[in-house]
XYZ file of C-alpha atoms in Angstrom:
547
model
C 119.456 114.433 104.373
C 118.086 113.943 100.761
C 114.438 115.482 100.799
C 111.392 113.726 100.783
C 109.428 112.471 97.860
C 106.458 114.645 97.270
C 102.606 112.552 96.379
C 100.305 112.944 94.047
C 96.857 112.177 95.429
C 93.874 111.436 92.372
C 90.791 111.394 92.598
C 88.023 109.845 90.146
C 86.011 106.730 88.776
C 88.582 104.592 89.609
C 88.801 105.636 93.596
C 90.907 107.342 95.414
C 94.900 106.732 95.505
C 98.637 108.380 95.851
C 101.596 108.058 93.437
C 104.414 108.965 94.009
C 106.319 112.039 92.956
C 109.451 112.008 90.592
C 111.508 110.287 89.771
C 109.909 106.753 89.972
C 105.430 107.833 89.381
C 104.672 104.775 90.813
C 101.577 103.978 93.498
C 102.518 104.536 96.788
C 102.221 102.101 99.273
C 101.786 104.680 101.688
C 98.403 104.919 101.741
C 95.565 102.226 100.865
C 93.751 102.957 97.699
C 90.321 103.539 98.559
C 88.326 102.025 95.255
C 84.681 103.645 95.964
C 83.002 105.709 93.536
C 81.610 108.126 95.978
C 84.536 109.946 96.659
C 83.206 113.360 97.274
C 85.782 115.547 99.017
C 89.602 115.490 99.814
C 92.225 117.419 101.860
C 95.965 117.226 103.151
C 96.628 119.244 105.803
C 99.141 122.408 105.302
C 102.397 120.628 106.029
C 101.155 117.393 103.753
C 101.053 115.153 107.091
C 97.580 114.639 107.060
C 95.209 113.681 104.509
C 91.371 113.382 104.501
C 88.472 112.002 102.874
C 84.465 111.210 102.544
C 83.739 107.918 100.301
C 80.481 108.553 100.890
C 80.410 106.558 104.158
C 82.658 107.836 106.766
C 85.058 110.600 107.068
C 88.502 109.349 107.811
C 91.995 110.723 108.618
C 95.543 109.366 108.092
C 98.953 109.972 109.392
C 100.820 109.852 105.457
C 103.706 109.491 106.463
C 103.281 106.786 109.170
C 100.497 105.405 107.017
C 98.145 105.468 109.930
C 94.581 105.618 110.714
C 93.620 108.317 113.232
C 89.807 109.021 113.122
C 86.723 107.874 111.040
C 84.100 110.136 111.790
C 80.230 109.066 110.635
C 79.467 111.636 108.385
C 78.554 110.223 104.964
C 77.351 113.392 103.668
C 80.567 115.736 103.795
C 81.038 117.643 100.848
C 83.767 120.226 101.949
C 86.995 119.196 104.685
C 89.700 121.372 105.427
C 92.702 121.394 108.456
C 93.353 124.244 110.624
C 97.182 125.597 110.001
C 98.701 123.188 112.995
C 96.352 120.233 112.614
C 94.316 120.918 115.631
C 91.092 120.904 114.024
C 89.578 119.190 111.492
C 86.419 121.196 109.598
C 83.342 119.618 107.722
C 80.731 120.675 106.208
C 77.355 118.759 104.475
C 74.815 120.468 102.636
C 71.983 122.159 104.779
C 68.301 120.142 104.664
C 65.323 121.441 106.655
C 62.424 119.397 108.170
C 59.644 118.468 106.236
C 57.692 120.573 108.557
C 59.484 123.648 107.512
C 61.542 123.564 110.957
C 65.176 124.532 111.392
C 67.436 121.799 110.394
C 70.255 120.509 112.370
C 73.565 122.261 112.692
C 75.806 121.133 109.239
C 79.235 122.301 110.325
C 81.506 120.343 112.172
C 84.751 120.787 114.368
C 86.853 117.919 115.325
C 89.653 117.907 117.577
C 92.241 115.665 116.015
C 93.990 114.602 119.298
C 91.014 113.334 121.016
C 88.283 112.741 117.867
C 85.493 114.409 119.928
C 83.500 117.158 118.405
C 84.317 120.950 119.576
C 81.165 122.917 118.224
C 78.828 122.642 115.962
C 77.160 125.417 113.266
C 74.515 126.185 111.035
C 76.404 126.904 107.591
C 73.590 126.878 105.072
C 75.795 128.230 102.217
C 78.800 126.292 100.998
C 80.289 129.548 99.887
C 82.792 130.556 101.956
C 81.710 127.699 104.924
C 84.960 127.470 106.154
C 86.096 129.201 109.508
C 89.599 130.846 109.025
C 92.340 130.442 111.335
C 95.544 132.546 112.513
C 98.775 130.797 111.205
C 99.067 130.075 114.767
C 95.575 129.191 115.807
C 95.368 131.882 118.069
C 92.048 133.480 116.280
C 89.397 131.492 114.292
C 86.849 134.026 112.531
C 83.778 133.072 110.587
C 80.976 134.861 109.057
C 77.420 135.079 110.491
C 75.283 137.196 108.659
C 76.169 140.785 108.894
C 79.012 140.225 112.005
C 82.544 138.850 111.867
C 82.433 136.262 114.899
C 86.011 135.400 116.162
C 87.252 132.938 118.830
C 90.370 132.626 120.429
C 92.556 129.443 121.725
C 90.360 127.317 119.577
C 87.383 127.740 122.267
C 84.390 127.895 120.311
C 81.705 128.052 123.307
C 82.865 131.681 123.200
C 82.913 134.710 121.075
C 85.698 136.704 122.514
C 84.981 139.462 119.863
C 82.459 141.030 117.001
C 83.270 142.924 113.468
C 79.527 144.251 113.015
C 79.210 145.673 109.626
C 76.017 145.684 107.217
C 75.892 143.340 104.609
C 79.683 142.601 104.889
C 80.120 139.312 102.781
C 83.756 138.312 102.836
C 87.235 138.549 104.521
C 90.539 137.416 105.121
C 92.405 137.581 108.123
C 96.494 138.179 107.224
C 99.195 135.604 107.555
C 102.091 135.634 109.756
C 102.775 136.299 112.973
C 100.308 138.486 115.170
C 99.190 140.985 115.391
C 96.561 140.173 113.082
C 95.051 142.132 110.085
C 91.485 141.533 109.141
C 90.466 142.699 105.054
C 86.600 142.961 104.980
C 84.648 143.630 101.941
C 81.170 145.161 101.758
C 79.635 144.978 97.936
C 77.618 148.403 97.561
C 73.867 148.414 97.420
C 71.239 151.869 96.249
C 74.169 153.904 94.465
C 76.285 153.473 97.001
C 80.515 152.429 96.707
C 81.157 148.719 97.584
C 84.110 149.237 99.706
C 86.989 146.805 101.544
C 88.205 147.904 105.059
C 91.246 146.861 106.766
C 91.256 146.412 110.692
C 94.202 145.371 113.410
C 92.340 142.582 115.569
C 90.592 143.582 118.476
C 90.634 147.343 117.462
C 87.324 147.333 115.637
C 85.745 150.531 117.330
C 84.374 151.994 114.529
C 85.121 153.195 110.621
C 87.539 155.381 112.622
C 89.853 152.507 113.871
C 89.954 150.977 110.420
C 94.257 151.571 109.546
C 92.734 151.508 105.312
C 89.439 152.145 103.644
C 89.184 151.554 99.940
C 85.525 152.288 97.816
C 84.948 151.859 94.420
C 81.885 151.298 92.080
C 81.168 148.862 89.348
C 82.201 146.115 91.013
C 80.511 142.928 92.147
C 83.326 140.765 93.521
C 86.532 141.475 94.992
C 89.537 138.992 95.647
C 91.678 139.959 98.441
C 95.150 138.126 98.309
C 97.711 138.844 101.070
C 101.564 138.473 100.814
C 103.641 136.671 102.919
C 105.180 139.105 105.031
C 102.042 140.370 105.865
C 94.131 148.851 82.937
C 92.543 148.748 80.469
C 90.467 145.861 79.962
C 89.970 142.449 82.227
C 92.436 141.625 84.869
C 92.387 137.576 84.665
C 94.789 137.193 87.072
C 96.880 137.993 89.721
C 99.688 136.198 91.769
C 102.227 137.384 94.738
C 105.687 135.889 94.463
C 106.784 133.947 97.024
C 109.471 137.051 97.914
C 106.293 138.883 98.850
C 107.959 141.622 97.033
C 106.336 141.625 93.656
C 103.419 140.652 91.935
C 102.671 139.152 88.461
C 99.574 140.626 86.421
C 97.566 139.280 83.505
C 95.254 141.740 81.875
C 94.163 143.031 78.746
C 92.154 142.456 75.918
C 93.552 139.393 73.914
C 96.256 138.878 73.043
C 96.383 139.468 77.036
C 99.796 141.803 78.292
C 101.600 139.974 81.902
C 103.512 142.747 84.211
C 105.493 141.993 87.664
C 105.030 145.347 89.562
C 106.744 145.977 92.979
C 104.756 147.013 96.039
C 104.445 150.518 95.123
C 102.470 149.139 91.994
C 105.907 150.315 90.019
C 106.481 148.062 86.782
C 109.334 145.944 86.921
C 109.106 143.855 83.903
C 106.690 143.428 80.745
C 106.812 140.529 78.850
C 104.686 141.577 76.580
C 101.652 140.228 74.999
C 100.321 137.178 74.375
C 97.707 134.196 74.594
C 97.577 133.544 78.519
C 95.277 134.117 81.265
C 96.912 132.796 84.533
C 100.028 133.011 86.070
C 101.955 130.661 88.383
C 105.146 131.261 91.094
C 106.815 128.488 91.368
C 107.054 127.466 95.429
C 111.006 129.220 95.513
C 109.238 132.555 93.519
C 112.414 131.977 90.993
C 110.358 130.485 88.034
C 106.928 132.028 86.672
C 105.219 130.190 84.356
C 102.570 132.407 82.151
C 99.649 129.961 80.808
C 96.576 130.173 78.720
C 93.957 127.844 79.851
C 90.229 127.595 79.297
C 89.374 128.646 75.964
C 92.729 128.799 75.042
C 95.394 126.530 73.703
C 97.420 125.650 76.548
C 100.385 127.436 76.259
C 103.040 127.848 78.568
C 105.826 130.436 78.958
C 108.046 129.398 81.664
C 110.242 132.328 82.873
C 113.525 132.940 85.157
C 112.205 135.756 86.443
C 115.932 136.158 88.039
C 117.306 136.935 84.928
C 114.142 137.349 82.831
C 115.059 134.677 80.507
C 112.761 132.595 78.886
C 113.155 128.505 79.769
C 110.632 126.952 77.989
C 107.431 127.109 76.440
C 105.117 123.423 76.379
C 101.554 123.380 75.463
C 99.497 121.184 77.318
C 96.064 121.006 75.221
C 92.712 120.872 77.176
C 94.467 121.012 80.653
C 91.845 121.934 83.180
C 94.267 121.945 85.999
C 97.630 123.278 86.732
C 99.893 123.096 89.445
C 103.304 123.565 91.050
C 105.683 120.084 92.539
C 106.586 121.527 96.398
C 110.139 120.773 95.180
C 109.714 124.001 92.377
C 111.349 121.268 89.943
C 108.256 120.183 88.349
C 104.701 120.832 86.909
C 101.393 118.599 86.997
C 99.000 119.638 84.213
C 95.867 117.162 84.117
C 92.332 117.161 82.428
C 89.659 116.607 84.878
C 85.604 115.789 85.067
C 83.178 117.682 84.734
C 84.677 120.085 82.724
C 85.970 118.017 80.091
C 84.792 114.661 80.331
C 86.904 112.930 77.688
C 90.587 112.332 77.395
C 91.318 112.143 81.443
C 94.567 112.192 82.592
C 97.202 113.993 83.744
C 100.871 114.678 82.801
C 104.117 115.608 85.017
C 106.538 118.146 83.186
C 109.771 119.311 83.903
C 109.791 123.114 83.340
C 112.442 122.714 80.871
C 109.556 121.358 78.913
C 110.061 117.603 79.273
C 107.292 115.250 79.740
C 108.345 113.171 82.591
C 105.146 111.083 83.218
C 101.587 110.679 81.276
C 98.664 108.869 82.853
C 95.592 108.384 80.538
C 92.328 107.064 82.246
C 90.635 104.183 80.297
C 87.692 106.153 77.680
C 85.131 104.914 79.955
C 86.760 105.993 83.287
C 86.651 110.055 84.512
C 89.055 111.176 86.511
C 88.062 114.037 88.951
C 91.000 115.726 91.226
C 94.568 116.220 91.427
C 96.543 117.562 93.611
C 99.772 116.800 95.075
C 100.776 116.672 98.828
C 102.187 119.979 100.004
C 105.106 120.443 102.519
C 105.985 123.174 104.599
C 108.352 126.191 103.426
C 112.144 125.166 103.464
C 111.867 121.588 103.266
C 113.257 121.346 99.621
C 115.970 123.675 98.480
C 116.406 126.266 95.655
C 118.258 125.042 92.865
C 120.126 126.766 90.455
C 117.513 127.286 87.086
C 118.185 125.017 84.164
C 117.902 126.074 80.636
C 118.478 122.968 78.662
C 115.736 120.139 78.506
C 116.191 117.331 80.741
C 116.061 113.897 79.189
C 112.484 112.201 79.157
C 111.123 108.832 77.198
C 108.256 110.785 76.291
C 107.757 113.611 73.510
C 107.355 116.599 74.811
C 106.259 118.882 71.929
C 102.610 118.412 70.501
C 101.904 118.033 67.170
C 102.571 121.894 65.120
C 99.096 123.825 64.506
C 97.350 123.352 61.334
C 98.605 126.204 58.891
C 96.030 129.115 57.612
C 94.644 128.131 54.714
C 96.332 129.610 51.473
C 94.926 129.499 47.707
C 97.142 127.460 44.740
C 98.137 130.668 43.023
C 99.923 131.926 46.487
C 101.380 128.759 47.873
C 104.531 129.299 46.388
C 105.285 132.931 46.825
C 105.789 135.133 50.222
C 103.184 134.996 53.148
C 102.273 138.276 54.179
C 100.878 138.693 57.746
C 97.396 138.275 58.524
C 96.919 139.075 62.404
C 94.473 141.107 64.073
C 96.936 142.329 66.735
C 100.886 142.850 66.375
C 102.290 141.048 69.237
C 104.472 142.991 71.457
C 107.753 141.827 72.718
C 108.797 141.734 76.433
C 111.018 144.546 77.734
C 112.538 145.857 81.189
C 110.697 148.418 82.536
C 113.354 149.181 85.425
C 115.112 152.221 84.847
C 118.590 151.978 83.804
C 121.671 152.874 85.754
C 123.617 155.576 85.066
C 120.580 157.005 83.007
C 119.326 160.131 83.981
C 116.231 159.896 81.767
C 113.103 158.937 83.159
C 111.046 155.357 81.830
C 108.437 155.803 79.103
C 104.633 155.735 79.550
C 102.806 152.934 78.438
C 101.499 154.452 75.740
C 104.862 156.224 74.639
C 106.231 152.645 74.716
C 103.254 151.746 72.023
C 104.014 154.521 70.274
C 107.669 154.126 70.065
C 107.285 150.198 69.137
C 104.836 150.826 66.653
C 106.995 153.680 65.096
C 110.169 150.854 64.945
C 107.916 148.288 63.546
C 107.279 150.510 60.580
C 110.483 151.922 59.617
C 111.729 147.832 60.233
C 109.142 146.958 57.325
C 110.276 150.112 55.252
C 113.553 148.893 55.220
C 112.940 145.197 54.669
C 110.978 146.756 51.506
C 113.846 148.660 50.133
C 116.035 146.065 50.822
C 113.541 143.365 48.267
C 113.571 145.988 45.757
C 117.359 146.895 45.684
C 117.854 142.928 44.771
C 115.796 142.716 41.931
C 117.322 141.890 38.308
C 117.233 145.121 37.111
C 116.637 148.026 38.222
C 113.326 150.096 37.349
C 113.170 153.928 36.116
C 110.834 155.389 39.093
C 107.286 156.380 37.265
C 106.819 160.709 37.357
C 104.694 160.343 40.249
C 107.306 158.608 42.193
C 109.981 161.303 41.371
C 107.104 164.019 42.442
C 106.985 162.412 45.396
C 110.455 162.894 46.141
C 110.805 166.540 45.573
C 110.611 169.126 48.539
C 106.909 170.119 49.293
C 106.036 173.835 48.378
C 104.112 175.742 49.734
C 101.827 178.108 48.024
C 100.708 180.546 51.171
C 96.719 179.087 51.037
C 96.575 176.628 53.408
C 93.286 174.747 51.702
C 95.503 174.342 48.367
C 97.816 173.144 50.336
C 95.735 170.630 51.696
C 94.421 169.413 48.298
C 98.205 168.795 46.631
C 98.711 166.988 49.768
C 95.716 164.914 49.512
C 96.577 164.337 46.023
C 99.885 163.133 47.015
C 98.506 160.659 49.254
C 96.677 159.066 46.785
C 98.724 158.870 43.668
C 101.080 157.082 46.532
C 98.311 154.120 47.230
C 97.847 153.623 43.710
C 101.798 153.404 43.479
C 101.883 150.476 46.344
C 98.796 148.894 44.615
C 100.757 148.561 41.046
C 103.157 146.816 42.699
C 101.151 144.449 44.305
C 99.949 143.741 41.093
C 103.531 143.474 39.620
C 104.275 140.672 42.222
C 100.908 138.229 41.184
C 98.803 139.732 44.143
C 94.701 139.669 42.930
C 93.760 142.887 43.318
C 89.195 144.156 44.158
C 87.718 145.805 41.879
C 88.080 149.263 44.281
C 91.498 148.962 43.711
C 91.451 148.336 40.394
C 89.513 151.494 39.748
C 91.953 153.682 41.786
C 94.748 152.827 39.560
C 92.815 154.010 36.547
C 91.949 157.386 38.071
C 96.289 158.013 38.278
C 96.164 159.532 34.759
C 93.721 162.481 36.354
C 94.989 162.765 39.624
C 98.900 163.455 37.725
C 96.443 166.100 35.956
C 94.951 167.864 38.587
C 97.713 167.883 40.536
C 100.216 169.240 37.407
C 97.525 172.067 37.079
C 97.579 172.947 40.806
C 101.184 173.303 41.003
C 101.805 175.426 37.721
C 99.028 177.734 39.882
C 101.509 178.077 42.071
């Protein structure tokens, strides 16, 4: 049975519709478009069955796939919607509003049961940050956060609190995926000196800091993102992303040009692919493709790896993309430029990560498109297929127009470029020890060292290389033949120092004539270190016949 074809849902000025996935990006008839401009919040539940909406009137639900109607709630003032894991419950949230009076307002969090439409419970929520109750995979525990306690409820009964996580000022936490028994991550920021801190509990066991199975402090820190798997540096970390083997992990971090390492789970490095202009990475749904991407204030650049065979596939650039995200099939990309953060050129585009440009969608220059996102399905439903290196065929061009070139005067237009960047880019490498090698793997910074080391003798050579095919060749000047005789030594380790010293120099005023030879324009510093050679030859003639 061939899979199914996954949706596209969008979001904007234009309403609310569905098109469908590859290969024919047409709107599906699936669902109704919905054309009001009010269209505050979205959701399809966790298998993709389900989808949601607010258009600023009701709140309804729909069976995708059967293209049916199940509830319209009267809420016209839901912001936020989200599904429990097996479509149970349906949560919403409006924005919190008190009397004029000054009394308490009324409770702002809603849950629905979706098989009967009545509501279970209802909550005050006043802070849309982190309003959402969170589930068990299998529904067995809903937790949510009420000021310095971790409420929880079990069998979807929310008329009871079957248990309490009491901890002061605790302000976040994630309860693990899988099957039970649950894990519950909390984090507590730190306050008068002391650490913030995140704690890790087995549910019910919560009798104490001494039934916590991990305890992790640290200072300097003011948020913390806590991101289970699966199976339950020096400058900014930008981001971080488990592979779907729950095995290994992908960093980005760095200064820029920003560095991207997959470590294993004892934080080992795997693979470096070295640095460059990126800030995000993304598994694909199979964890068999990573795609490395520089969003934001950067470019748009893409480096889409088999991180099988650490080969790179591709790399597209999709300019002012404010959005990224993975097809369920792990065949194809949706990049698309949304409202409000850029409110021009709206659209989205649907790549193959070969780097083909399979579909573009521009919204008219009056028109803003809002949200993308497309439908997701559970695990399994769409298999692995062997990784492609060769561009697929598309109508569309796929590469954007080349960068404008650094601007370079008349007189050196026509002669060799010499590099101007602030940072030497360095090159991916495998940081798994090799077999049969008894050696163990460099440091980091032995790896710099050792790659800086190779860069320089490469550029010696390429050097010796341009002067061995010139026309003729040159007699070497005195200093140059100096230079090439054994260093004495004369027993006093200050004159020693100064012929050294002197030897530097009379080499930098060497490499400066012949920048001159070859048309280069040389400051007036350099200028007048080439006419001190005469003296330096001098001094350092006298010190030697000292010797």
């Amino acid at each position: 049975m061939a899979p199914p074809t996954p949706l596209l849902a969008v979001r904007g000025s234009e309403g609310l519709y569905m098109v469908n996935g590859p290969p024919s990006f047409t709107e599906s008839t699936a669902f109704q478009r919905d054309s009001g401009k009010n269209c505050k919040a979205v959701a399809f539940s966790k298998d993709g069955s389900l989808f949601a909406w607010c258009n600023g009137q009701k709140v309804n639900v729909v069976n995708v796939t059967r293209a049916e109607l199940l509830h319209s709630f009267d809420l016209p003032k839901t912001v936020c919607l989200e599904f429990s894991p097996k479509n149970n419950v349906l949560a919403t949230w409006q924005a919190y509003t008190t009397a004029k009076d000054g009394t308490a307002g009324v409770p702002n969090l809603q849950l629905h049961d979706l098989k009967t439409g009545k509501c279970l419970k209802s909550f005050i929520q006043k802070k849309m940050q982190n309003w959402c109750p969170c589930w068990a995979d299998d529904e067995s525990i809903c937790a949510r956060n009420v000021n310095n306690e971790v409420h929880f409820f079990e069998n979807n009964n929310f008329n009871t609190i079957a248990n309490k996580l009491h901890l002061q000022k605790v302000s976040d936490f994630v309860l693990s995926p899988g099957a039970q028994p649950t894990k519950v991550a909390v984090y507590v920021p730190g306050s008068k000196g002391a650490p913030s801190f995140v704690r890790l509990y087995q549910y019910p066991n919560f009798g104490g800091p001494q039934s916590a199975l991990a305890n992790k402090s640290f200072f300097k820190a003011d948020k913390v993102t806590m991101l289970w798997n699966k199976k339950a540096k020096s400058g900014p970390i930008y981001d971080v992303a488990w592979s779907p083997n729950s095995v290994e992990f992908c960093a980005v971090y760095g200064f820029m040009p920003a560095k991207a390492t997959v470590f294993n789970l004892k934080c080992d490095p795997v693979f470096d692919f070295g640095t460059g202009p990126r800030n995000a990475a993304y598994y694909s749904p199979h964890g068999h493709i990573l795609v490395l991407a520089g969003f934001g204030n950067l470019r748009g650049q893409m480096e889409v790896w088999d991180v099988k065979n650490y080969k790179l596939i591709s790399k597209p650039v999709a300019s002012d993309s404010t959005y990224f995200a993975w097809c369920p099939d792990g065949e194809h990309i949706v990049t698309a430029t949304c409202a409000p953060r850029l409110r021009v050129s709206n659209g989205y585009k649907i790549w193959h990560y070969t780097g083909s440009v399979l579909h573009s969608h521009q919204v008219p220059s009056d028109q803003e498109m809002w949200q993308v996102f497309w439908q997701p399905f559970l695990d399994g439903v769409f298999p692995e297929r062997a990784v492609r290196y060769q561009a697929v065929a598309s109508e569309l061009p796929g590469a954007e127009p080349r960068p404008a070139q650094a601007y370079r005067p008349p007189a050196l237009r026509n002669k060799p470029g010499t590099s101007s960047k602030l940072h030497e880019d360095e090159p991916p490498q495998n940081m798994k020890p090799q077999l049969g090698g008894g050696d163990k793997p460099l440091s980091k910074t032995a790896l710099k060292n050792q790659r800086k080391h190779e860069a320089k003798k490469a550029a010696k050579q390429e050097a010796k290389a341009e002067a061995h095919q010139g026309p003729a060749q040159v007699q070497p000047p005195q200093s140059a033949l100096q230079n090439t005789v054994p260093a004495t030594t004369t027993g006093d380790p200050e004159l020693d120092k100064k012929i050294k010293n002197l030897k530097k120099k009379l080499k930098a005023i060497e490499q400066l004539k012949e920048q001159a030879a070859a048309g280069k324009q040389l400051e007036k510093n350099q200028v007048e270190k080439i006419q001190k050679e005469a003296a330096l030859l001098k001094e350092l003639e006298d010190l030697e016949l000292g010797v």
